[in-house]
mmCIF file of C-alpha atoms in Angstrom:
data_model
loop_
_atom_site.group_PDB
_atom_site.id
_atom_site.type_symbol
_atom_site.label_atom_id
_atom_site.label_comp_id
_atom_site.label_asym_id
_atom_site.label_seq_id
_atom_site.Cartn_x
_atom_site.Cartn_y
_atom_site.Cartn_z
ATOM 1 C CA MET A 7 119.690 109.991 74.381
ATOM 2 C CA LEU A 8 115.950 108.863 73.978
ATOM 3 C CA GLU A 9 114.981 111.846 72.555
ATOM 4 C CA LYS A 10 117.902 112.198 69.819
ATOM 5 C CA LEU A 11 116.955 108.274 69.067
ATOM 6 C CA GLY A 12 113.499 109.912 67.778
ATOM 7 C CA TYR A 13 111.420 108.525 71.094
ATOM 8 C CA ARG A 14 109.279 111.175 73.172
ATOM 9 C CA VAL A 15 110.038 110.809 76.783
ATOM 10 C CA LEU A 16 107.816 111.786 79.694
ATOM 11 C CA GLU A 17 109.893 112.007 82.785
ATOM 12 C CA THR A 18 108.989 112.007 86.312
ATOM 13 C CA ALA A 19 110.763 112.627 89.287
ATOM 14 C CA THR A 20 109.890 109.612 91.164
ATOM 15 C CA ALA A 21 108.847 105.845 90.879
ATOM 16 C CA ASP A 22 105.674 107.102 92.752
ATOM 17 C CA GLU A 23 104.771 109.977 90.277
ATOM 18 C CA ALA A 24 105.760 107.292 87.400
ATOM 19 C CA PHE A 25 103.119 104.458 88.553
ATOM 20 C CA GLN A 26 100.818 107.387 88.812
ATOM 21 C CA LEU A 27 101.455 108.211 85.347
ATOM 22 C CA LEU A 28 100.917 104.987 84.054
ATOM 23 C CA ALA A 29 97.944 103.739 86.244
ATOM 24 C CA PRO A 30 95.470 104.824 84.026
ATOM 25 C CA ALA A 31 95.441 101.816 81.386
ATOM 26 C CA ASN A 32 94.298 104.540 78.766
ATOM 27 C CA THR A 33 97.782 106.305 79.428
ATOM 28 C CA ALA A 34 99.749 105.436 75.931
ATOM 29 C CA VAL A 35 103.469 104.133 76.930
ATOM 30 C CA ASP A 36 105.405 102.028 74.968
ATOM 31 C CA LEU A 37 108.274 101.536 77.314
ATOM 32 C CA VAL A 38 109.621 102.261 80.909
ATOM 33 C CA LEU A 39 113.285 102.993 81.348
ATOM 34 C CA THR A 40 114.216 103.386 84.996
ATOM 35 C CA ASP A 41 117.103 103.308 87.211
ATOM 36 C CA ILE A 42 116.742 100.734 90.185
ATOM 37 C CA VAL A 43 117.897 103.183 92.805
ATOM 38 C CA MET A 44 115.792 105.751 93.330
ATOM 39 C CA ARG A 45 113.653 107.287 96.293
ATOM 40 C CA GLY A 46 111.011 105.703 97.848
ATOM 41 C CA MET A 47 110.062 102.857 95.461
ATOM 42 C CA SER A 48 112.675 101.128 93.703
ATOM 43 C CA GLY A 49 112.865 100.608 90.179
ATOM 44 C CA ARG A 50 112.346 97.081 90.568
ATOM 45 C CA GLU A 51 109.604 97.506 92.675
ATOM 46 C CA LEU A 52 108.181 99.926 89.751
ATOM 47 C CA ALA A 53 108.685 96.946 87.430
ATOM 48 C CA VAL A 54 106.900 94.572 89.533
ATOM 49 C CA ARG A 55 103.733 97.014 89.864
ATOM 50 C CA LEU A 56 103.266 97.802 86.476
ATOM 51 C CA SER A 57 103.983 94.087 85.466
ATOM 52 C CA ILE A 58 100.911 93.642 87.361
ATOM 53 C CA GLU A 59 98.784 96.717 86.423
ATOM 54 C CA ARG A 60 100.463 97.333 82.879
ATOM 55 C CA PRO A 61 101.788 93.891 81.634
ATOM 56 C CA ASP A 62 101.380 95.799 78.222
ATOM 57 C CA VAL A 63 104.505 97.627 79.109
ATOM 58 C CA PRO A 64 107.764 96.686 79.331
ATOM 59 C CA VAL A 65 110.107 97.968 81.797
ATOM 60 C CA LEU A 66 114.037 98.615 81.093
ATOM 61 C CA LEU A 67 115.937 98.989 84.118
ATOM 62 C CA MET A 68 119.373 100.350 84.892
ATOM 63 C CA SER A 69 122.015 101.286 86.913
ATOM 64 C CA GLY A 70 125.265 102.185 87.672
ATOM 65 C CA TYR A 71 125.911 99.861 90.502
ATOM 66 C CA SER A 72 127.218 96.992 90.266
ATOM 67 C CA ALA A 73 126.012 95.359 93.291
ATOM 68 C CA ASP A 74 122.643 95.791 91.575
ATOM 69 C CA THR A 75 123.188 93.401 89.026
ATOM 70 C CA MET A 76 124.271 90.446 91.418
ATOM 71 C CA HIS A 77 120.487 90.740 92.658
ATOM 72 C CA LEU A 78 118.525 90.333 89.257
ATOM 73 C CA GLN A 79 116.464 87.664 88.722
ATOM 74 C CA GLN A 80 117.022 85.935 85.098
ATOM 75 C CA ASP A 81 114.069 87.528 83.458
ATOM 76 C CA GLU A 82 115.601 90.864 84.383
ATOM 77 C CA VAL A 83 118.805 90.719 83.239
ATOM 78 C CA ALA A 84 117.527 90.466 79.579
ATOM 79 C CA HIS A 85 116.053 94.078 80.601
ATOM 80 C CA PHE A 86 118.888 95.775 82.492
ATOM 81 C CA VAL A 87 121.256 98.471 80.602
ATOM 82 C CA ARG A 88 124.529 99.096 82.962
ATOM 83 C CA LYS A 89 125.521 102.740 83.421
ATOM 84 C CA PRO A 90 127.496 104.169 81.577
ATOM 85 C CA PHE A 91 126.302 103.101 78.125
ATOM 86 C CA SER A 92 126.295 104.278 74.554
ATOM 87 C CA LEU A 93 123.783 105.610 72.635
ATOM 88 C CA GLU A 94 123.801 102.676 70.123
ATOM 89 C CA PHE A 95 124.132 100.308 73.434
ATOM 90 C CA LEU A 96 120.831 102.160 74.580
ATOM 91 C CA GLU A 97 119.098 101.873 71.411
ATOM 92 C CA LYS A 98 119.963 98.270 70.974
ATOM 93 C CA ARG A 99 118.639 97.511 74.276
ATOM 94 C CA VAL A 100 115.210 99.438 73.810
ATOM 95 C CA LYS A 101 114.315 98.025 70.199
ATOM 96 C CA HIS A 102 114.728 94.405 71.657
ATOM 97 C CA ALA A 103 112.501 95.516 75.126
ATOM 98 C CA LEU A 104 110.090 96.658 72.268
ATOM 99 C CA GLU A 105 110.206 93.813 70.241
ATOM 100 C CA GLU A 106 109.399 91.036 72.823
#
């Protein structure tokens, strides 16, 4: 979906791999879109670590589990996408996250 919107996408299989990819401050990344539920480190843990190591990179969380939304902090709600979502909705959320 992101590629359809014209974004270049880098994919990783786990949050640990994503963090390793993003840890060098010279890695140019505009946004991280991550599922909350993953093997190993969760998407929320990745977001917290990135907020410390790479505060310049916004994180957009997503999940298909309604239970995940009950545990979101106030600041996380603004950066959350519930699955399934439309291309148009994703585009709005990505633009909002990039503008902040």
